[in-house]
Structure formats: C-alpha cells, structure tokens
CSV table of C-alpha atoms in Angstrom, one decimal:
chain,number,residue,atom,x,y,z
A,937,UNK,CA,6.5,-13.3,6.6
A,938,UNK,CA,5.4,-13.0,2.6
A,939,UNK,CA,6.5,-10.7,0.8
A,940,UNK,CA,4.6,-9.8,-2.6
A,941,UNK,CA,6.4,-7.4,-5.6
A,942,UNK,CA,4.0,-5.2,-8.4
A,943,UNK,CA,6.3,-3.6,-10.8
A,944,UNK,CA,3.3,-1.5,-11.8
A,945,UNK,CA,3.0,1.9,-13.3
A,946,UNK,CA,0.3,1.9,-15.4
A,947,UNK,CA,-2.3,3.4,-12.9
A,948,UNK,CA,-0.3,6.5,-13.4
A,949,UNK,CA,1.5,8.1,-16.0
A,950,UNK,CA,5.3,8.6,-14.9
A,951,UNK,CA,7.9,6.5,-15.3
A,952,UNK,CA,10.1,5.0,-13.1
A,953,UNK,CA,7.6,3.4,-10.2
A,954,UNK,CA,7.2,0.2,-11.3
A,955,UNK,CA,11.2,0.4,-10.3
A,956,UNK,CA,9.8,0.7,-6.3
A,957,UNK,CA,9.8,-3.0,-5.4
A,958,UNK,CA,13.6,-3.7,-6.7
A,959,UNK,CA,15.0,-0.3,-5.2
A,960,UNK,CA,13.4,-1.2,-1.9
A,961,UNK,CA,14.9,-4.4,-1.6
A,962,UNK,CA,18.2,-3.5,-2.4
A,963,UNK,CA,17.9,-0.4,0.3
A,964,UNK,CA,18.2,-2.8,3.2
A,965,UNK,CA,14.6,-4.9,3.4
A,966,UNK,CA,16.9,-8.0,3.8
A,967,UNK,CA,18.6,-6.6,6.5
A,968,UNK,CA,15.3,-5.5,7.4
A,969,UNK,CA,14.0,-9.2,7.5
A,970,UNK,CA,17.2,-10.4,8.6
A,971,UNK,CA,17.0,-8.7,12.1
A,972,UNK,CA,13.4,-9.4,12.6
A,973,UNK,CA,14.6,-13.0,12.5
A,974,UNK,CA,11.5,-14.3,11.0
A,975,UNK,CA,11.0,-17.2,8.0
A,976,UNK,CA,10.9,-15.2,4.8
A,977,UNK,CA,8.7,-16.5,2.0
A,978,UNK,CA,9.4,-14.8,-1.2
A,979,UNK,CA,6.7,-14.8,-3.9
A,980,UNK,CA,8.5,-13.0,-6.5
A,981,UNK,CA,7.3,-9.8,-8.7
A,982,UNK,CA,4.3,-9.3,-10.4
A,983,UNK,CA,4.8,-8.0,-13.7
A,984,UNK,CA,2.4,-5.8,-16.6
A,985,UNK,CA,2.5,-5.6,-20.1
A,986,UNK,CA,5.6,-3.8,-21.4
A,987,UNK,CA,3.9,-1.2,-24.0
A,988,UNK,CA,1.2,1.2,-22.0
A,989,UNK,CA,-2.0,0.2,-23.9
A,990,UNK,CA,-4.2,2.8,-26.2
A,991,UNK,CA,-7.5,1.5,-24.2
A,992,UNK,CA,-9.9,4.1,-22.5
A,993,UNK,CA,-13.0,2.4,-21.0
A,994,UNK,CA,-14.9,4.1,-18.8
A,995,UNK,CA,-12.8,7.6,-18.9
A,996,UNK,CA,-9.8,5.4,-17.1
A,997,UNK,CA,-6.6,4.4,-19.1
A,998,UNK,CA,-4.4,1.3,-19.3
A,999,UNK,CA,-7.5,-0.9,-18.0
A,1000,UNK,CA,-6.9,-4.1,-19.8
A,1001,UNK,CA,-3.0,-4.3,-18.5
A,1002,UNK,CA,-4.5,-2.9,-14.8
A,1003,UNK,CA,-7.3,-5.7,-14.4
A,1004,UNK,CA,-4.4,-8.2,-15.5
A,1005,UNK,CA,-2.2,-7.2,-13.5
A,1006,UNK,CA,-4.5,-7.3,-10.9
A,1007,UNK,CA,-6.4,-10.4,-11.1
A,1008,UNK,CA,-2.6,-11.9,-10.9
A,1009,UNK,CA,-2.1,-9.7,-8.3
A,1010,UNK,CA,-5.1,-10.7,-6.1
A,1011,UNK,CA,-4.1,-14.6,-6.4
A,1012,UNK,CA,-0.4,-14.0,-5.6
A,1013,UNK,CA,-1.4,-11.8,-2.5
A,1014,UNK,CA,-4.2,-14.3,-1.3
A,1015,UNK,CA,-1.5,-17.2,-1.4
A,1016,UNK,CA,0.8,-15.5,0.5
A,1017,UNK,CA,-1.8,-14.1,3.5
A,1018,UNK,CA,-3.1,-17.6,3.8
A,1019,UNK,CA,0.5,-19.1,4.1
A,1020,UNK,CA,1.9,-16.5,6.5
A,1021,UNK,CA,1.5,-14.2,10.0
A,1022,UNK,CA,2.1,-11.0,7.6
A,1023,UNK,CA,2.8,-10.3,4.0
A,1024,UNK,CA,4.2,-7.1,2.7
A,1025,UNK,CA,3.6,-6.1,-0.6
A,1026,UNK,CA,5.8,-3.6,-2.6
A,1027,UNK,CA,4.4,-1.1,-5.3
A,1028,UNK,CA,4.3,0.0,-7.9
A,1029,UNK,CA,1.8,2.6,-8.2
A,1030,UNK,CA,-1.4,2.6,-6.0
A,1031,UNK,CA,-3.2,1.1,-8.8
A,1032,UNK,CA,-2.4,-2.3,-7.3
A,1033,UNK,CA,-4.1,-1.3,-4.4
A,1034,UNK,CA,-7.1,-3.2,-6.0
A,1035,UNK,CA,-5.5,-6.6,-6.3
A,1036,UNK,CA,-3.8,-6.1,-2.7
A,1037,UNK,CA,-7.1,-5.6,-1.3
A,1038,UNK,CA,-8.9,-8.3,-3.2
A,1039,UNK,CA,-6.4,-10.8,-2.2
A,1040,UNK,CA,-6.7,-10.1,1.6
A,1041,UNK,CA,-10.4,-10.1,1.5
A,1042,UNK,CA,-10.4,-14.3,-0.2
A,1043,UNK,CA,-8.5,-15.0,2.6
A,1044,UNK,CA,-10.1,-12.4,5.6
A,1045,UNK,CA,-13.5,-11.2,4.2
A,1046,UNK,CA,-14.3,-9.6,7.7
A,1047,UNK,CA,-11.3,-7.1,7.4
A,1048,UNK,CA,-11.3,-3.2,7.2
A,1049,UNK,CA,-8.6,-1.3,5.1
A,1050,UNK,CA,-6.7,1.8,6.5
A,1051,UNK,CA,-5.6,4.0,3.5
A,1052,UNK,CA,-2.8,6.2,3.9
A,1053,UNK,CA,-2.5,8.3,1.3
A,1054,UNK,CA,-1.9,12.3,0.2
A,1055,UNK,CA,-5.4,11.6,-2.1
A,1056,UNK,CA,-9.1,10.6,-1.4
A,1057,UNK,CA,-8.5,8.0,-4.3
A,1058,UNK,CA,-12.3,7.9,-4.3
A,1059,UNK,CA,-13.4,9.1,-7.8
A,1060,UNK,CA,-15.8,6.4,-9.6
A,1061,UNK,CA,-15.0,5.8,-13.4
A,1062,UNK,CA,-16.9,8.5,-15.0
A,1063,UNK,CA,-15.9,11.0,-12.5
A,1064,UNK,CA,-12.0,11.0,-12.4
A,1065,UNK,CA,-10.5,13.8,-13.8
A,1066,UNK,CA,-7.2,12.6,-13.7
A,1067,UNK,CA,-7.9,9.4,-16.0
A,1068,UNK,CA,-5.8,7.6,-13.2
A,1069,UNK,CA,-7.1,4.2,-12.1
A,1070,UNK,CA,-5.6,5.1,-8.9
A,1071,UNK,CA,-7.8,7.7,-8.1
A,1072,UNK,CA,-11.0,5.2,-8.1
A,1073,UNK,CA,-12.8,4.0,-5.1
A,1074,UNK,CA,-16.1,4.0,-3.4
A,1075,UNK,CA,-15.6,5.0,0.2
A,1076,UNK,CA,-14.7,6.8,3.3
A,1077,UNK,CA,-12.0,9.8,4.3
A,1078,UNK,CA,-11.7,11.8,6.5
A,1079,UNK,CA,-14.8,12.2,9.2
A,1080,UNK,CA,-16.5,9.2,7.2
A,1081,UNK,CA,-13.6,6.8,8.7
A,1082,UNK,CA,-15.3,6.9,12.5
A,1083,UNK,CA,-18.8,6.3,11.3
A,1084,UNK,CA,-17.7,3.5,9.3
A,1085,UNK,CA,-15.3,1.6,12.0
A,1086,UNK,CA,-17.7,1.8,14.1
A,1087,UNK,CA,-19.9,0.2,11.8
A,1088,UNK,CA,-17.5,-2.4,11.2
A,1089,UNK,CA,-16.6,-3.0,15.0
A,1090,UNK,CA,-20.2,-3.4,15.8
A,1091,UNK,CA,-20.9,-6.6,13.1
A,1092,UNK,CA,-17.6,-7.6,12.5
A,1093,UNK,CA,-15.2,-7.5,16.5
A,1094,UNK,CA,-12.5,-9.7,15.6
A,1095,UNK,CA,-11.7,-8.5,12.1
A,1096,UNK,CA,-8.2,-8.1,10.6
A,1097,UNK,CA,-6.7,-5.3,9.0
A,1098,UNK,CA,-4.7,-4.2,5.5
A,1099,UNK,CA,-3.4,-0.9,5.5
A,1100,UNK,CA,-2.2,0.3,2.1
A,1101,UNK,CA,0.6,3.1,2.6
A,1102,UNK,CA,0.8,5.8,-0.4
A,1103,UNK,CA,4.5,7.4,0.4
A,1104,UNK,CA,3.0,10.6,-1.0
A,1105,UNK,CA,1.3,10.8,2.2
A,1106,UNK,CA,4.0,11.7,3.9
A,1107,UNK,CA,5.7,15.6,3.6
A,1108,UNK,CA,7.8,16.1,0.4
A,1109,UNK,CA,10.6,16.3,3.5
A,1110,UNK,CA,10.3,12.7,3.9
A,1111,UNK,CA,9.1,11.3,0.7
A,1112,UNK,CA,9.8,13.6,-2.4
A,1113,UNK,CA,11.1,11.1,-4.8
A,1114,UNK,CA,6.6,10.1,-5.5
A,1115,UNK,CA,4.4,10.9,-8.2
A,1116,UNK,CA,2.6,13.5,-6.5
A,1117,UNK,CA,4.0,15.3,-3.6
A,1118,UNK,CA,2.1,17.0,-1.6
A,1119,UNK,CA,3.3,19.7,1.0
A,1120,UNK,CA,1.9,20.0,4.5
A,1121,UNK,CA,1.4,16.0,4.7
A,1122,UNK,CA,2.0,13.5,7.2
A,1123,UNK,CA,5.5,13.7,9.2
A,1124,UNK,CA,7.8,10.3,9.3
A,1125,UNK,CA,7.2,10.1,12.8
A,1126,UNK,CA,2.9,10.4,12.3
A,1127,UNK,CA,3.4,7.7,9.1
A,1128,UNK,CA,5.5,5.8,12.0
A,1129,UNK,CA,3.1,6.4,14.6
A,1130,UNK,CA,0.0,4.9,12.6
A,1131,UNK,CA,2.2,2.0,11.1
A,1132,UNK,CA,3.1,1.3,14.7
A,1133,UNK,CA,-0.2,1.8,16.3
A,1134,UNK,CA,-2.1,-0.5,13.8
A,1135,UNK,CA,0.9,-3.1,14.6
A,1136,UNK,CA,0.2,-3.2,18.2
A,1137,UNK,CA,-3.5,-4.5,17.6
A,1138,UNK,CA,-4.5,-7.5,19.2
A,1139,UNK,CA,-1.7,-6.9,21.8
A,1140,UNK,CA,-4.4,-5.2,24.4
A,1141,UNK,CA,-4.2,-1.7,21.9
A,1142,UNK,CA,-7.0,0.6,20.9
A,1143,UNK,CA,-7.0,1.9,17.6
A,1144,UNK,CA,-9.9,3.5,16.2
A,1145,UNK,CA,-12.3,1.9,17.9
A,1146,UNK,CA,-10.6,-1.7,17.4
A,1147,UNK,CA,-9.1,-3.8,20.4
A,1148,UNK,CA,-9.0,-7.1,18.9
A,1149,UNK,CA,-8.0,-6.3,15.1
A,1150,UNK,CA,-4.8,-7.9,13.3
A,1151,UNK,CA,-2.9,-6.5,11.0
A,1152,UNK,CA,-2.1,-9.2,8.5
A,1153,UNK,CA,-1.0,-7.2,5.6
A,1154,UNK,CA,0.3,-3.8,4.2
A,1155,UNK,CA,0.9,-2.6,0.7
A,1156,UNK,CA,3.8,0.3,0.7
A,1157,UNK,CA,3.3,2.5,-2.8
A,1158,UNK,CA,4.3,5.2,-4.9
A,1159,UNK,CA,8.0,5.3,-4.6
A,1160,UNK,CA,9.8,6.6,-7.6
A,1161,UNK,CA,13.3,7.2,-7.8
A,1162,UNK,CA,13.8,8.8,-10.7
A,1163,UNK,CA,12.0,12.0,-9.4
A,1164,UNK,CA,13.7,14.6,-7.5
A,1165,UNK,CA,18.1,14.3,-6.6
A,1166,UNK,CA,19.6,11.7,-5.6
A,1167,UNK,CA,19.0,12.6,-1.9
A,1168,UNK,CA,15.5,12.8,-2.5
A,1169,UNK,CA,15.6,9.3,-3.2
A,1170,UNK,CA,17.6,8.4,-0.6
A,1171,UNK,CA,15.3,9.9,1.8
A,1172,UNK,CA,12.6,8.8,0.0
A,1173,UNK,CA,14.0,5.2,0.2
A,1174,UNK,CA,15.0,5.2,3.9
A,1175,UNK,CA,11.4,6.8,5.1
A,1176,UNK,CA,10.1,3.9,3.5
A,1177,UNK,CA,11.9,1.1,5.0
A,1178,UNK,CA,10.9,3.4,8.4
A,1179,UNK,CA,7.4,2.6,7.7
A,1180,UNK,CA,7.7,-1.1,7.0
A,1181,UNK,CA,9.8,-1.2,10.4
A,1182,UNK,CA,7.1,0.6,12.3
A,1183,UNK,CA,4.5,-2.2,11.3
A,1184,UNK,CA,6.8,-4.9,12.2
A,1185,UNK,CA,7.4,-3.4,15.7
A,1186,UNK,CA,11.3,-3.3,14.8
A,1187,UNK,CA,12.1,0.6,15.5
C-alpha cells in the first residue's frame, strides 16, 4: 500500500484544503492501515509554492505553481503505483487530479478513470467560468460514461482503474466541510457503494461493463476543515475515511 500527500489549494481559491492530507491522517488512516494489516509505504507530501501566484494564462489562475506541483505530483504517484498493489493519494484540491492521473497512466496506460465528483470538471481553458483549474477536462459524464466504457472494454479488457473521489460529491449531510457543497448529492452509503463496487473488480465483479478491471489507485479530494462547525468537519472527516475503507474492502 502507497500512500501519496498534495497539500494543494491553488486550483481553487479557499483556504484551508491543502490542510486535507494532514487532517486525514491524524483522523484515524493509521488505524485505518493498521487493521488492514498491509506494508505501508509512505511517500511523503507534495508541496506548492507558498504565495498564490499573479499568473493568468489561458483564462486559468495559479498555472505555473499547478503544473509544478503537478509534474512532481505525477513522478511521486507513478513511483508509488509501480512499487505497490494500491496507492492512495490525499488532496488537496481536485486540481491535482491531473498529476494523479498522469502518474497512473506511466505506469498503466490501458486504464480508465472513474470521477466522482459534485462537478463535470470538463471546461477547456478558454471556456471556464470559474477561472479554477479544477474545472478543466476533456471528457465524459453522465450518459457519455457507457458509450465510452464500452469503448474501452472493447480495445482495452484487462485494463486497471483510478478513481478520483471529490468529497463534494457526496450530500452536504455527509461532506459539508468542501469547497463547494452541493445539496441533493451522492449519500455515504452510494459514495460507499461505488468505492466498494470498483474494489471488488477482478474478484469475478461487474462494474460498468468491466469483469476483469483493477483498481490500483484512488485520489480522495476537496476536504476542508475550516468550512462549516466543528461537526461538519468531523463528519466531513469520518465520511472520508468511509470511503477509503470502502475501496479497501475493510467496512
């Protein structure tokens, strides 16, 4: 088991997520790891530049200090799936979501990614309103994602998986201590249910349209305690850890 930190919150523009990784360890991941009685291979935090940098390019902010970030990211992340069954990355903001990606796909480049997340995240550059880098990407939602696993099934059979985890995807019930809560999301048990589902591949499972897939690494984002009360974050904190568990098979 790997486990990768981004103290990132550039992609965004509140403070207090790049906090995620530490708060999340100290909440009872080690207890976590502990039970699951597996070889634990730490490889540290991933940091960003301390002062939030004036730079606009292409209608997106921050983007020097994000493609740092990220290019360390992606080597840190691509270590760690090569050396392990599973790595588990902690955000940060979904902006590192690029480098989490990138890193699985040197080491897997037959993989699909399932995004959970409260957003489409699939604004180009020039289109995001928002100015977040977080909200860029270039495909699928919704009734795109059985067109394209099939796709993928068909040319690619035995491919692994990365599923990145926004907490904002869950209700503001479960996860209100995020950036940007949305009501009438996912319930902890449906976040559980997917985590779980995706976890159970290769074991003889069918998930969208995939018997033989692998999950070999998950990214967990978005988690900021200084929003909301106290209990938010507690909540916020323990729903959290219920989605890392689900993946692991451990609930």
């Amino acid at each position: 088991m790997g486990i990768v930190a981004a103290a990132v919150d550039k992609g965004q523009l509140k403070n207090g997520v790049q906090k995620g990784p530490k708060e999340t360890r100290e909440h009872g991941l080690e207890r976590l790891f502990k039970k699951l009685g597996a070889k634990v291979n730490d490889y540290g935090e991933v940091t960003q530049p301390k002062d939030r940098q004036p730079d606009v390019i292409l209608n997106c902010e921050n983007q020097r200090a994000l493609v740092k970030t990220n290019i360390e990211l992606t080597e840190c992340v691509a270590k760690s799936v090569s050396e392990n069954d599973m790595t588990l990355m902690l955000g940060g903001d979904h902006s590192v979501g690029f480098g989490s990606i990138a890193g699985h796909l040197k080491i897997f480049p037959t993989s699909f990614v399932v995004w959970v997340d409260a957003h489409a995240d699939i604004n180009t550059p020039r289109s995001s309103v928002s100015r977040h880098t977080h909200d860029v990407r270039s495909i699928g939602i919704e009734g795109v994602m059985e067109t394209a696993l099939k796709t993928i099934m068909r040319f690619s059979p035995n491919c692994q998986i990365h599923l990145s985890f926004d907490i904002d995807g869950l209700d503001p019930k479960y996860a209100a201590s995020t950036g940007t809560p949305v009501p009438g999301g996912l319930s902890l048990e449906e976040g559980k249910y997917i985590c779980k589902t995706l976890g159970q591949t290769g074991e003889n499972e069918i998930i969208l349209y995939c018997s033989l897939g692998l999950l070999k690494s998950m990214v967990v984002a978005e988690v900021n305690t200084l929003l909301g009360s106290p209990e938010d974050a507690k909540t916020t904190l323990n729903s959290a850890l219920e989605i890392i568990k689900s993946a692991l098979l451990l609930d």
